[in-house]
Structures are given as structure tokens and as C-alpha cells.
Coordinates of C-alpha atoms in Angstrom, one line a residue:
Chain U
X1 CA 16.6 42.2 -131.8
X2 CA 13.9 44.9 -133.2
X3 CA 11.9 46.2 -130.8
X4 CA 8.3 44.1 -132.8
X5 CA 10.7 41.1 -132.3
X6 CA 10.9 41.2 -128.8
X7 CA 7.2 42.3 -128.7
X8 CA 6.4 38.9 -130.8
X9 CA 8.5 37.0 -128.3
X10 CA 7.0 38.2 -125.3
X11 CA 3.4 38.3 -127.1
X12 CA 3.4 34.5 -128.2
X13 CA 5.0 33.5 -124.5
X14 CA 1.8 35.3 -122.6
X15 CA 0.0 33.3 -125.4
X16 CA 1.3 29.9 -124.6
X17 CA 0.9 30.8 -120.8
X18 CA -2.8 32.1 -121.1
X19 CA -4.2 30.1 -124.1
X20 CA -7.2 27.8 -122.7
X21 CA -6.2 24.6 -123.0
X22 CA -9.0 21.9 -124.4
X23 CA -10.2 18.3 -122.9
X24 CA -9.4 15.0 -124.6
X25 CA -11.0 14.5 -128.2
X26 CA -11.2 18.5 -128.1
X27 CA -9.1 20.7 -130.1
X28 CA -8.0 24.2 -130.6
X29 CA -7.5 26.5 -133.6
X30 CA -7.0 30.0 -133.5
X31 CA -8.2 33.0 -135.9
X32 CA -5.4 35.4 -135.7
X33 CA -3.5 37.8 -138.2
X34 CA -6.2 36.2 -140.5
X35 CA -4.5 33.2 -140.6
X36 CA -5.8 29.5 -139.1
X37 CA -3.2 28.5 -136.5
X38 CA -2.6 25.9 -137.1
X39 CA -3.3 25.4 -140.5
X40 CA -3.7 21.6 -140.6
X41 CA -5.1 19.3 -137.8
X42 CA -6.1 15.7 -137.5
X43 CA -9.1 14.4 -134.8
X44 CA -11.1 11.5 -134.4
X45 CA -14.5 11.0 -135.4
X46 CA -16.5 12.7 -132.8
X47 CA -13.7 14.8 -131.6
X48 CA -14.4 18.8 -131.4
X49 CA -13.0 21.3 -132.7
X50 CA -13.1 25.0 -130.3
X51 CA -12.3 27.8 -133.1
X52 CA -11.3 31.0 -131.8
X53 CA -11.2 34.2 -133.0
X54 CA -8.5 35.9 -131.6
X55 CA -7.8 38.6 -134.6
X56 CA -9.1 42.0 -133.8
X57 CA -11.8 42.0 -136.5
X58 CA -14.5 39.5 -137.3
X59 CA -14.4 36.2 -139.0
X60 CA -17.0 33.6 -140.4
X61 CA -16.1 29.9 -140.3
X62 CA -17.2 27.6 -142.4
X63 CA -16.9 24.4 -144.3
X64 CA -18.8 22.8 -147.7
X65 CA -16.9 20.0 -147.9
X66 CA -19.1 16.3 -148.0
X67 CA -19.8 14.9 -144.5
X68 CA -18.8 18.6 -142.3
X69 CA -21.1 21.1 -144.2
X70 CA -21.6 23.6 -141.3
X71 CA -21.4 28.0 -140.8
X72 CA -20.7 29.1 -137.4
X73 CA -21.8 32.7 -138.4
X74 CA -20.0 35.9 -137.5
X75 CA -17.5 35.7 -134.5
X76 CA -16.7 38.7 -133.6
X77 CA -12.7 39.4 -131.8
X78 CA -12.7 37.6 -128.5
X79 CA -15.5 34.7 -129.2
X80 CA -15.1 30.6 -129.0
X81 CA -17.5 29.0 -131.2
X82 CA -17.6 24.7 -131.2
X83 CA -17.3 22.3 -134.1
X84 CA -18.3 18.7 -133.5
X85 CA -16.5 16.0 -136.7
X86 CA -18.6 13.4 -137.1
X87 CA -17.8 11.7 -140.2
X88 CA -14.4 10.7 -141.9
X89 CA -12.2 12.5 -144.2
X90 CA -10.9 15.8 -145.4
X91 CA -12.6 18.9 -144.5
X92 CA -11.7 22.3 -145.7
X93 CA -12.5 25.4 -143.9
X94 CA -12.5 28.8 -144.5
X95 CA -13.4 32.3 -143.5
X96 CA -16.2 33.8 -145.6
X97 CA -15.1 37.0 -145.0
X98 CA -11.4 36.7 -145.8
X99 CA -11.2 33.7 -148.5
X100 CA -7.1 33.6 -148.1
X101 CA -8.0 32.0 -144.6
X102 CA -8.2 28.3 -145.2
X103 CA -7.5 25.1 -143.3
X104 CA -7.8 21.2 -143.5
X105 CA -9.0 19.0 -140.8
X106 CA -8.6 15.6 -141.3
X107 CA -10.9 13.6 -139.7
X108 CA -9.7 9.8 -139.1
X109 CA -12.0 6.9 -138.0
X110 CA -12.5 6.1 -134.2
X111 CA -9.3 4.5 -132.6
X112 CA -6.6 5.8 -135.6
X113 CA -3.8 7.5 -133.7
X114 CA -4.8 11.6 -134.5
X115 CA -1.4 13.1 -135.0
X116 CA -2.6 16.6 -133.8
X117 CA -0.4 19.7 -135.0
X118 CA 1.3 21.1 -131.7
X119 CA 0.9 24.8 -132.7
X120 CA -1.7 27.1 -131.9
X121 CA -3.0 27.8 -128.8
X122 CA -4.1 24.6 -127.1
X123 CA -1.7 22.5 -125.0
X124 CA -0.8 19.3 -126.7
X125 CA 0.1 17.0 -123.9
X126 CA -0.1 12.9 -123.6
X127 CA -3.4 11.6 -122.2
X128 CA -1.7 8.4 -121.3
X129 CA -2.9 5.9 -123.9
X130 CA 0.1 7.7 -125.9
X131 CA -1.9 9.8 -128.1
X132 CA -1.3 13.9 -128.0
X133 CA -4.0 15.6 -127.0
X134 CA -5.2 19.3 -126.8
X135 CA -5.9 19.7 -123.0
X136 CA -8.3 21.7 -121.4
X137 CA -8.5 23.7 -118.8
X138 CA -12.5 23.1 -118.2
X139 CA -12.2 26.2 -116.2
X140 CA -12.3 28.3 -119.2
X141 CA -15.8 28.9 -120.1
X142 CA -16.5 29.0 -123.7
X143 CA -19.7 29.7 -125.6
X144 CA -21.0 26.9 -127.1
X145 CA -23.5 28.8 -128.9
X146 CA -21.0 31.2 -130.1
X147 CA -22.3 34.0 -127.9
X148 CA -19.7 36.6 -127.5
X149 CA -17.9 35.9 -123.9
X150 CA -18.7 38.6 -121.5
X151 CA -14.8 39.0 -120.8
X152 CA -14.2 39.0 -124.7
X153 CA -11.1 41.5 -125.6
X154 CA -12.1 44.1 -127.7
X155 CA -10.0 42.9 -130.0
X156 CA -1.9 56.4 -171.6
X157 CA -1.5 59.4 -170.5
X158 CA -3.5 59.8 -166.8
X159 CA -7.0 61.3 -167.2
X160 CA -6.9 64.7 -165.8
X161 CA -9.0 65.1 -163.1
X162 CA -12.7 66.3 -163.0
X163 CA -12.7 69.4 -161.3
Chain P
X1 CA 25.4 38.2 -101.3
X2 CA 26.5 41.2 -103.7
X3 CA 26.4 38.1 -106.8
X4 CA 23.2 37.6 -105.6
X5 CA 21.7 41.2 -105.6
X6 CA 23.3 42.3 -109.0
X7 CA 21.5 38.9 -110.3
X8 CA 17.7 40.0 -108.8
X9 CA 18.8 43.4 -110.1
X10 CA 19.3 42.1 -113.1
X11 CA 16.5 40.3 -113.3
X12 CA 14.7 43.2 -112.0
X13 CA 15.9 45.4 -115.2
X14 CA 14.9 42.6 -117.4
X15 CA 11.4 42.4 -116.1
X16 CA 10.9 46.1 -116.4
X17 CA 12.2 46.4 -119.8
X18 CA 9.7 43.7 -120.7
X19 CA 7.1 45.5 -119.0
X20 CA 8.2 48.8 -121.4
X21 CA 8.5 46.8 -124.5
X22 CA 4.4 45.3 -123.3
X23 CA 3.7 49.2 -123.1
X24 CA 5.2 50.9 -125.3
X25 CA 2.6 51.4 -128.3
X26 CA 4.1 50.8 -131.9
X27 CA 6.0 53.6 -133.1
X28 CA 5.2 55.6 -136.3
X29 CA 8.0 54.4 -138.0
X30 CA 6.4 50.6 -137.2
X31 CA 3.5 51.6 -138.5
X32 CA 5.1 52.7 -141.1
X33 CA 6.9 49.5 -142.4
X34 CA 3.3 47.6 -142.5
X35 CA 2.6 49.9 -145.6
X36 CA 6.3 49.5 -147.5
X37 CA 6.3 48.8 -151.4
X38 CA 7.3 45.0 -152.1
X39 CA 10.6 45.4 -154.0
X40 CA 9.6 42.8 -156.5
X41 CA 6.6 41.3 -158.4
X42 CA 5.3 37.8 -156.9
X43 CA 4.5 35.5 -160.1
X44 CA 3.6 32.1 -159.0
X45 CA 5.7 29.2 -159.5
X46 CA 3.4 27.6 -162.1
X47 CA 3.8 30.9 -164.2
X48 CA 7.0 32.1 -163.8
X49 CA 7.7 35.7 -165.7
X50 CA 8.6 35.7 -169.2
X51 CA 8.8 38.9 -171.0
X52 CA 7.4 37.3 -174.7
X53 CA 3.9 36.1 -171.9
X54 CA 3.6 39.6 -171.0
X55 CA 4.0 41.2 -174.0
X56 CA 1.4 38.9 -175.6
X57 CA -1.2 39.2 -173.3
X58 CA -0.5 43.2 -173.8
X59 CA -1.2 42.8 -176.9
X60 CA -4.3 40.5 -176.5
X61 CA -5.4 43.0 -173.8
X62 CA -5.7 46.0 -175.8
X63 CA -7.1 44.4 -178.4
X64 CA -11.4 44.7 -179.4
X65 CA -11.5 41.2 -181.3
X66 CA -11.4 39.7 -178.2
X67 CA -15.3 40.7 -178.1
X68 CA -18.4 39.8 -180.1
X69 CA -18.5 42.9 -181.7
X70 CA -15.1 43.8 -182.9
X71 CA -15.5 46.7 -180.6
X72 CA -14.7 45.9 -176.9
X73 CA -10.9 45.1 -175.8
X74 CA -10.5 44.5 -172.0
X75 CA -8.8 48.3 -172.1
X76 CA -11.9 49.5 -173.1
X77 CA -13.1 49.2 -169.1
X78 CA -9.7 49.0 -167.6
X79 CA -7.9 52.0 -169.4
X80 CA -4.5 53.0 -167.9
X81 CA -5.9 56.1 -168.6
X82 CA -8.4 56.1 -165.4
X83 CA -5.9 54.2 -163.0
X84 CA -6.9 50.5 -165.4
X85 CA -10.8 51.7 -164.8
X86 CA -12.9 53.7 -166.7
X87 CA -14.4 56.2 -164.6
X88 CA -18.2 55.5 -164.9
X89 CA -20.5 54.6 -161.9
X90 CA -20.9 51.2 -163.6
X91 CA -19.2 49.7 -166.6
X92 CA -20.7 49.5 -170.0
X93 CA -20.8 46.5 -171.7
X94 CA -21.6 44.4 -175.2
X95 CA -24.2 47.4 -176.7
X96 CA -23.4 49.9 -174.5
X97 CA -25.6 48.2 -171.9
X98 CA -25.1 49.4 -168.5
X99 CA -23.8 46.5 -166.2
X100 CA -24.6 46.0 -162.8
X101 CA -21.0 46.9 -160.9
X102 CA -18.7 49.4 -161.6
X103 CA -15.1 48.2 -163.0
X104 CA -12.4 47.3 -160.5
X105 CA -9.0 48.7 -161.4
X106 CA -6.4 46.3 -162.2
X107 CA -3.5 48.2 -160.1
X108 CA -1.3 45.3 -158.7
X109 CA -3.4 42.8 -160.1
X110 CA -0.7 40.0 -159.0
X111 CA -1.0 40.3 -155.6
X112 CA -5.0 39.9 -155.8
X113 CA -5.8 36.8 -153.2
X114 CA -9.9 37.2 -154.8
X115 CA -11.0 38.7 -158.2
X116 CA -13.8 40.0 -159.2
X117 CA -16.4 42.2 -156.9
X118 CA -17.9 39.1 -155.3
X119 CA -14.7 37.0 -155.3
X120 CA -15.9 34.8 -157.5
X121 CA -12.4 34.1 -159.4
X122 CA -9.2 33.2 -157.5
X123 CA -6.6 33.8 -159.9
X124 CA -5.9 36.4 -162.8
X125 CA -5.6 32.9 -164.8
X126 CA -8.9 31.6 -163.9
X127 CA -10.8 35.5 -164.4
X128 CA -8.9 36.6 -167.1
X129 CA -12.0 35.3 -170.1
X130 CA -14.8 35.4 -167.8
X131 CA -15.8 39.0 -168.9
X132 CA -15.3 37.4 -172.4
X133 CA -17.6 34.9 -172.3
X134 CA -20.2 37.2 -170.4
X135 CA -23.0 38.0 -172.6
X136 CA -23.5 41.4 -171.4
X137 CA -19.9 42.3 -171.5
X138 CA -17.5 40.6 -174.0
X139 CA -20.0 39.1 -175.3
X140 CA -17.8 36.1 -177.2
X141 CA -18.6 32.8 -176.9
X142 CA -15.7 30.8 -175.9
X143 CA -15.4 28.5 -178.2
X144 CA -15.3 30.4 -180.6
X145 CA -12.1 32.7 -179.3
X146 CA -9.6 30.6 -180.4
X147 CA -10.3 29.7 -184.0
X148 CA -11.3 33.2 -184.5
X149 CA -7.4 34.0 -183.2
X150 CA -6.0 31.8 -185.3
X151 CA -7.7 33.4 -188.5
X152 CA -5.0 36.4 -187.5
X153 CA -1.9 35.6 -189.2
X154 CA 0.5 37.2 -186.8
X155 CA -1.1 36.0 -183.6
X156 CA 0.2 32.3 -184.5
X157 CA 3.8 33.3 -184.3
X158 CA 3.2 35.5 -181.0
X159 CA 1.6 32.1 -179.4
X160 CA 4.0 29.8 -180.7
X161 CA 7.2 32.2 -179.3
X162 CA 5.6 32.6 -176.1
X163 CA 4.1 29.4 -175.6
X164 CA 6.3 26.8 -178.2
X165 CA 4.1 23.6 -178.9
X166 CA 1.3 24.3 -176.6
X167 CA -0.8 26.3 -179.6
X168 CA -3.1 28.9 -179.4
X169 CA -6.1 27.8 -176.8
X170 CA -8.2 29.2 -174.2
X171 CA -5.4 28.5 -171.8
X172 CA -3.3 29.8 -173.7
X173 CA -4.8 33.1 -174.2
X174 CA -5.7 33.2 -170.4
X175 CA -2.1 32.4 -169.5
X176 CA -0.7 35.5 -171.5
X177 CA -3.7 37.7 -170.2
X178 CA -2.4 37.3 -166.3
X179 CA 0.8 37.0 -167.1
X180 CA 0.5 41.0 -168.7
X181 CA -2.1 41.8 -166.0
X182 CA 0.6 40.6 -163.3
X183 CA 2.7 43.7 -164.6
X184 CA 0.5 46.5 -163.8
X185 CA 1.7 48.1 -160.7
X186 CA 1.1 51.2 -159.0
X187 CA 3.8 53.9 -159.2
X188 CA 6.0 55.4 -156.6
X189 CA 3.4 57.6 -154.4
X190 CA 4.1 60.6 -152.0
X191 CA 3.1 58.4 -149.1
X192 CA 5.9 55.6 -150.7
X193 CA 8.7 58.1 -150.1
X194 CA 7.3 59.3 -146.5
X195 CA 7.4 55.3 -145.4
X196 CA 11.0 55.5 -147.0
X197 CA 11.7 58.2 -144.6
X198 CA 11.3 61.6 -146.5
X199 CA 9.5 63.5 -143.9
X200 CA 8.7 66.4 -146.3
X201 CA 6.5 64.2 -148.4
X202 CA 3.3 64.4 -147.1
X203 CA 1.7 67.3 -145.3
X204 CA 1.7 67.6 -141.5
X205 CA -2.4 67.4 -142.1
X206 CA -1.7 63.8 -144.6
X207 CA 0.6 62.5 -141.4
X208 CA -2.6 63.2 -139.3
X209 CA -5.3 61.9 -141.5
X210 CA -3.0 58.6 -141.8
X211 CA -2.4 58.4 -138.1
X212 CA -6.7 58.2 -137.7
X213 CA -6.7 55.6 -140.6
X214 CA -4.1 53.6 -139.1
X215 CA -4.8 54.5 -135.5
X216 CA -8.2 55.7 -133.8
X217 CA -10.5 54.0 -136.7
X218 CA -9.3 51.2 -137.8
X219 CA -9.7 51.3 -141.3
X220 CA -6.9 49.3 -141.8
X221 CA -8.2 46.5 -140.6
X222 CA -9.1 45.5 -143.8
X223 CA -7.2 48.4 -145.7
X224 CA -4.0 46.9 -144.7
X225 CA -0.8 46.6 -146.1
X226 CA 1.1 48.4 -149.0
X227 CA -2.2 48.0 -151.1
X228 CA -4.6 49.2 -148.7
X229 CA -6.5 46.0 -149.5
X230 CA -6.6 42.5 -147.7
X231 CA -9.3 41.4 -150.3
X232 CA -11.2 40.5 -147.6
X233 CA -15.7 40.7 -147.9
X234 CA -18.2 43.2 -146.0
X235 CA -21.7 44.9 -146.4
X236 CA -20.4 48.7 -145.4
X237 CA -24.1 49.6 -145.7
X238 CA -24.0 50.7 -149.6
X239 CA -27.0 51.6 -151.1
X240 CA -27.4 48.7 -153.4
X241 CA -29.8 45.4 -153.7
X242 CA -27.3 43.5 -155.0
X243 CA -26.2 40.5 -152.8
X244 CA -22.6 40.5 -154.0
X245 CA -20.7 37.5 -152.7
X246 CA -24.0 36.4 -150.6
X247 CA -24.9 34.8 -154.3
X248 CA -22.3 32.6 -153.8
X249 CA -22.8 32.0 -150.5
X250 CA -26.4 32.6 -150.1
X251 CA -26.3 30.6 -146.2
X252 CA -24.0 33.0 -145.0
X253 CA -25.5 36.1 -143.5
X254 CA -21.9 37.9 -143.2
X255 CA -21.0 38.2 -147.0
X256 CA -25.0 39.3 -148.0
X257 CA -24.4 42.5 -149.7
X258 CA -21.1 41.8 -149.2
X259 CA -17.9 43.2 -151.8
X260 CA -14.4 43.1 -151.6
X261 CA -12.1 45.6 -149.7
X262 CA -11.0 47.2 -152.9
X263 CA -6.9 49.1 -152.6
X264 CA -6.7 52.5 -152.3
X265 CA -3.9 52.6 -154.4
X266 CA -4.6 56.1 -156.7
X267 CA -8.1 56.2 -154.9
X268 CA -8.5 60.2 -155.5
X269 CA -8.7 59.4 -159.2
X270 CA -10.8 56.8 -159.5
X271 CA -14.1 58.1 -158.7
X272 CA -17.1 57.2 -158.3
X273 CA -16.8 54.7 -155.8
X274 CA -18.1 51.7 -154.2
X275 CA -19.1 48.6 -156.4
X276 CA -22.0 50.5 -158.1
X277 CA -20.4 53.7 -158.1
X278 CA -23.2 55.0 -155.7
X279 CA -21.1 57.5 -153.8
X280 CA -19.4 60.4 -155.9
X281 CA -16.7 61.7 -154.4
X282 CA -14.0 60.7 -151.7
X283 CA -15.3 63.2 -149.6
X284 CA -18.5 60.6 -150.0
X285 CA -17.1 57.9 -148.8
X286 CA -15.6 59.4 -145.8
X287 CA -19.1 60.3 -145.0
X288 CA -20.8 57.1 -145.2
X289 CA -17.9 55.7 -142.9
X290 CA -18.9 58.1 -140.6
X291 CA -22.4 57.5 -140.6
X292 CA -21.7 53.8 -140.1
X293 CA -23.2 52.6 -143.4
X294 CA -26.2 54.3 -145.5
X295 CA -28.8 51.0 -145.3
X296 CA -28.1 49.4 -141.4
X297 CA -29.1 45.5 -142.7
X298 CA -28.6 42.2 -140.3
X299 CA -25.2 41.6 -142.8
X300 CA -23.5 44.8 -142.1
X301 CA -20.4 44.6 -140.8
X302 CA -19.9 44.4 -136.8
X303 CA -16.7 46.5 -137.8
X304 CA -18.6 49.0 -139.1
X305 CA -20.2 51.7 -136.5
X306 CA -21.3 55.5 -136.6
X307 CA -17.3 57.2 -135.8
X308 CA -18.3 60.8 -135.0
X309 CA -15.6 62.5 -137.0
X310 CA -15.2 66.5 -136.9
X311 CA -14.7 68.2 -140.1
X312 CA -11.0 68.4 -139.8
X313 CA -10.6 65.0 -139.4
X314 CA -12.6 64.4 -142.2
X315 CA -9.9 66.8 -144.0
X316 CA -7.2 65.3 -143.1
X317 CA -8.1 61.8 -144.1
X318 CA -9.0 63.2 -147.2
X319 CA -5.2 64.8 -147.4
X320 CA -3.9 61.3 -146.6
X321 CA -5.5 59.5 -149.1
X322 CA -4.4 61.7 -151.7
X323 CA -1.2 60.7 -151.1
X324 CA -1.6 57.3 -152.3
X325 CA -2.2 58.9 -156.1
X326 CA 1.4 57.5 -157.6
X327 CA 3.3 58.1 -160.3
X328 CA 2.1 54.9 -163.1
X329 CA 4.6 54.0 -165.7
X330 CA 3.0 55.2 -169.7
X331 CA 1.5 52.6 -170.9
X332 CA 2.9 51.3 -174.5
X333 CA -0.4 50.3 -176.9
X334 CA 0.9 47.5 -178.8
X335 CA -0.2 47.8 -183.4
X336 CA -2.5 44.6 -183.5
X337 CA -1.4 41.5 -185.2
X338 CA -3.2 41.4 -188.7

């Protein structure tokens, strides 16, 4: 095993350990190594979606698809920012900044089991009625206003040349 | 009891070994590998290589009927000869009028992810006639491309080897346009054989400059990877009043005055630089970095910040970039179908 390998390993155990976790009909995605993590997720109507940037440069979320139009502006390394669903369908989202970074939410009518994807940093766990759910740890405070957290990490031939 | 204290010892070596591999900072030769040449060109699926797509979109390339005046080919901005630019602040266009941006190389065009300054074309396929059509460049109304191809005798034989039963269309023609454009790659650079290993080819003060690039300023954050590019969008505070990808996205503050990352790849020979060719020389550059941005607006980049740099390390950055100039193939002109 490289030595990065065993870095990744321990890296993405600490993350599983330390990830905030998110309340039923709340969800998690992560902004990291410019990619959505995960890249496809399926909530309710009314469900929220908790997008954090955990890259070490800044990203813009965003979405301009019918029924989710919304820009939670720049989020800087280290910052939650909250998306509320709140009508049916398919919505793509995107980084403005870098356009390789896209994702689909599907959002699914009240009561439709949400088959949530179990990567990325929230906790999938039963709530009971036998749906998966992204649970939270409600001691993690995260800006709904998408204020950056006080604790947040810091994250031919050739031309010749003119002389 | 000895079982038991070789097993908490044992755990104990674990744990500190973890603790070491937690610490221990990426090594140079790590650092190193995020920069290493892809050994092989990535053609999509829906347009898989094909030597006779390539060679006709050469030929389409380099040639001027592809403009409203006979006179423009898409070589005439992106000549080999300039590193697939052509060296001027801004390009010039249909009557020699001066466009607004300068003109993007086309070094390792394939792995593009956004084309165009603002982004505004995701695929070589989908950019390749939009300079065409453009009144102020190509100047050649679409529809009027392909009959005006199909008046050339030997372009129908060209389309029908490389494309059999599909005809000569705008597709068409855009098809073999990428599919060329998707074999211009940047040659083997100094800095290529240092991340192979050759320690003797960069200088000591190159090593330095690419250890503050990679290192201490961040730079590549968003001049990552082999091409020094993740196409990603920012206002670096240019002097400019052009909005860039904020006029396709005019509700999002972050990408107002906003242009894409463009590679370093062969950098030291392609001034002037920046989208509007607004800063001269490399050594330019360097110095707006260092200033944090010439014009501080409400879009600029959070990434972007004043970085206090002494006049060596402004040297040796310089010396590291110069090792990304490589070594291009020639570039074959094909005779024009008549």
C-alpha cells in the first residue's frame, strides 16, 4: 500500500467518524476534490439538502432547472449552506465556478420511499418507518445563511521568441 | 500476559505509524505524480479516433474558405506557430476588426471540460463552427458552409471516406474539426522529464519556484494537473469591463468578470496574457498575483489575496514556468482540396 493510499484510508475513516450527520428529511452532499459526493441523491418534497464545501477552494452552487431555480453564492472551504426541495422532479446542480461539478437530485412526491445514496458524508441510518435517512447530529451547528462557520478549516516551425 | 503486551505493542506501533502517515506532509515525488503526462489521448466514446476524421478536419482547419472572405482559416488565430495562438493582445477577426478576447491556444484541446473564454461551449464538437458563424470572426453564415463545401470537388471524397453515407453537413464538418483538434498535444517539456525522475532537468531555482506554486501559494488550486488547468472560472482582478462568463450567468456574482483557468502548458511563449491580453509579460502576471488582482471588485476571487512575494521568488516562479515550454511535434499543412 502507497503511502497516499494509506493516507486516503485513514483520511475517509476520520471522515466517516467526524462528518455531521443530518435530521430526518435532511440530507448531506459534500463539495470535495471538485466533485459532488455523492453525485446523485433522491429526497422528498420538502426535504433539505445541507451542501458542504469541504474542497480547499471555493465553490458556487446552483441550480436552473424548472421548479429548484436557486444560487447559494460563494462558499468559501469549510461553509454549510441549506437547500430546501419543494417541488417534484429532476434537478441539476452545479458549481459555477467549476462547470465539471454537476449532480442530480431527484425530488419524489411526499410519502414515495427516497432511496437516498449512502456515500458522502452524512450517516444513512433507518428512521424506523423503514426509509434511510441522513441523520443528524443537531449538535453540529451549521449556517443557514451560509455564513462562513467560525471553526471553518482553512481549507510550423515555433515562432522565435520576442526578445 | 507476554501475548497480551506484544498485542498492545502492536497496536501501539500501528497507532503511531498512523499518526506518521497523518503527519507526514506529501513528499516531492507525490507532488510530483499530480502533474504526470497521460500516456494516451481520451476521445470520447461517441467519437472514437479515426485517423481519415483527423486528417480531414486538418485539412478543414487550415483551410480560409471556411470564412466569408476566402481569407480566414481557423489557423489563421490558432497557428502552431504561436503554441495554436497567434500572439496578439486580442484576436483579429472578419476585416481585420479587432475582437474583444485574445485567442486561447488549442494545446490539449481533448481534455478541455469548458471551451471558449467564458465556457460557453462544452465540447470541441459543439465550439468547433461557432467562430464560423460569428460575424466578427469567420464571418460565414452557416447555412451556407456546406453547399459552399460541396462546390469543392475533392472535399466530397474526403467526407464520404471519413464519414461513408452520412454526407457532408454541419455535423459533419464539426465532427472532423474536433476530431483533428483532439490531436494537438503539448510536447515532452523539461518539467515532463523532472516528474519522470531526471533530476537534472530543471534548475535548482525551477524546483524552488515549483515548490511555491505547488506549495506556499496555491496556485494550483486551479492550475492543477498535467495541464496546469482545471477549466475552472474566476475574476483574478484583470483590468477589463467585460463580464466574461457573468453574461451567461448574469445572477451569479462569483463568475462576473469571470474567465477560465487557462493551462500553462508553453506559457513563456504565448504572451500577452490574460483574456484581453492586458498584461505583457510573464513577469506581469506574477505581479498582478502578487498584488492580489489589479481592479479589487465584489466578484473577485476569495482565493485571490495580496501574497507578498520577494524578488527571488518572483524569479524562481518565473524559472519554473519556463519549464513547461515543450517540445510540439511540426505541424504538416495539408494542399487544399480543389
Amino acid at each position: 500500500m502507497t503511502l497516499a493510499m494509506a493516507r486516503l484510508g485513514v483520511l475517509l475513516l476520520a471522515g466517516l467518524l467526524l462528518a455531521p450527520q443530518a435530521r430526518a428529511g435532511e440530507h448531506a452532499v459534500s463539495q470535495k476534490q471538485k466533485e459532488f459526493q455523492p453525485s446523485e441523491l433522491s429526497v422528498e418534497v420538502g426535504d433539505e439538502v445541507v451542501f458542504l464545501n469541504d474542497d480547499e477552494i471555493s465553490h458556487n452552487v446552483f441550480s436552473r432547472s424548472e421548479g429548484a431555480k436557486f444560487n447559494l453564492k460563494i462558499q468559501r472551504p469549510g461553509e454549510h449552506k441549506r437547500q430546501r426541495f419543494q417541488e417534484p422532479g429532476e434537478v441539476v446542480i452545479r458549481c459555477a465556478i467549476h462547470p465539471k461539478m454537476k449532480m442530480t437530485v431527484h425530488v419524489k412526491p411526499k410519502g414515495e420511499e427516497s432511496a437516498a445514496t449512502t456515500s458522502g458524508p452524512c450517516t444513512v441510518s433507518d428512521d424506523g418507518n423503514g426509509d434511510d435517512h441522513c441523520e443528524v447530529d443537531a449538535s453540529e451547528p451549521m449556517s443557514v445563511d451560509g455564513k462562513r462557520a467560525e471553526d471553518a478549516p482553512e481549507s510550423v516551425p515555433a515562432a522565435p521568441e520576442a526578445p | 500476559m507476554r501475548g497480551k503486551e506484544s498485542q498492545s505493542g502492536a497496536r501501539l506501533g500501528v497507532l503511531g505509524l498512523l499518526a506518521l502517515v497523518l503527519a507526514a506532509p506529501a513528499t516531492a515525488n507525490e507532488r510530483r505524480e499530480a502533474y504526470r503526462r497521460p500516456a494516451s489521448i481520451p476521445h470520447p466514446e461517441s467519437a472514437p479516433y479515426s485517423e481519415v476524421r483527423a486528417e480531414l478536419g486538418r485539412t478543414l482547419f487550415f483551410d480560409p474558405r471556411l470564412s466569408g472572405s476566402n481569407f480566414l482559416a481557423c489557423s489563421s488565430c490558432h497557428n502552431p506557430g504561436f503554441s495554436w495562438g497567434d500572439g496578439l493582445p486580442v484576436a483579429r477577426g472578419h476585416e481585420m476588426k479587432p475582437l474583444a478576447r485574445r485567442t486561447p491556444t488549442l494545446l490539449n484541446a481533448a481534455w478541455l471540460d469548458a471551451l471558449m473564454w467564458d465556457g460557453r461551449a462544452s465540447s470541441l464538437e459543439e465550439q468547433a463552427l461557432l467562430p464560423v458563424a460569428s460575424p466578427d470572426e469567420m464571418a460565414l453564415p452557416l447555412e451556407l458552409l456546406p453547399p459552399k463545401l460541396r462546390a469543392i470537388r475533392g472535399y466530397a471524397a474526403r467526407f464520404e471516406a471519413a464519414f461513408p453515407g452520412e454526407g457532408l453537413t454541419l455535423d459533419t464538418i464539426a465532427r472532423a474539426l474536433a476530431a483533428f483538434q483532439r490531436t494537438i498535444v503539448s510536447g515532452e517539456a523539461p518539467f515532463d522529464r523532472w516528474v519522470e525522475g531526471d533530476e537534472d532537468a530543471i534548475s535548482e531555482a525551477a524546483k524552488r519556484g515549483f515548490a511555491l506554486f505547488d506549495g506556499a501559494l496555491r496556485c494550483s488550486r486551479c492550475h492543477s494537473g498535467w495541464r496546469f488547468t482545471d477549466d475552472s472560472f474566476h475574476d483574478i482582478g484583470v483590468r477589463s469591463a467585460d463580464r466574461g462568463r457573468g453574461d451567461e450567468f448574469p445572477e451569479i456574482e462569483a463568475v462576473q468578470f469571470a474567465f477560465k483557468t487557462p493551462t500553462l502548458r508553453n506559457v513563456a511563449l504565448r504572451a500577452p496574457y490574460m483574456h484581453n491580453g492586458s498584461e505583457a509579460r510573464l513577469a506581469d502576471v506574477i505581479d498582478l498575483y502578487d498584488r492580489g488582482g489589479r481592479l479589487k471588485r465584489p466578484s473577485l476571487s476569495p482565493e485571490i489575496e495580496p501574497l507578498g512575494l520577494t524578488d527571488v521568488q518572483k524569479s524562481d516562479l518565473l524559472a519554473f514556468l519556463q519549464t513547461l515550454n515543450g517540445a510540439d511535434e511540426p505541424v504538416t499543412v495539408p494542399a487544399a482540396p480543389r
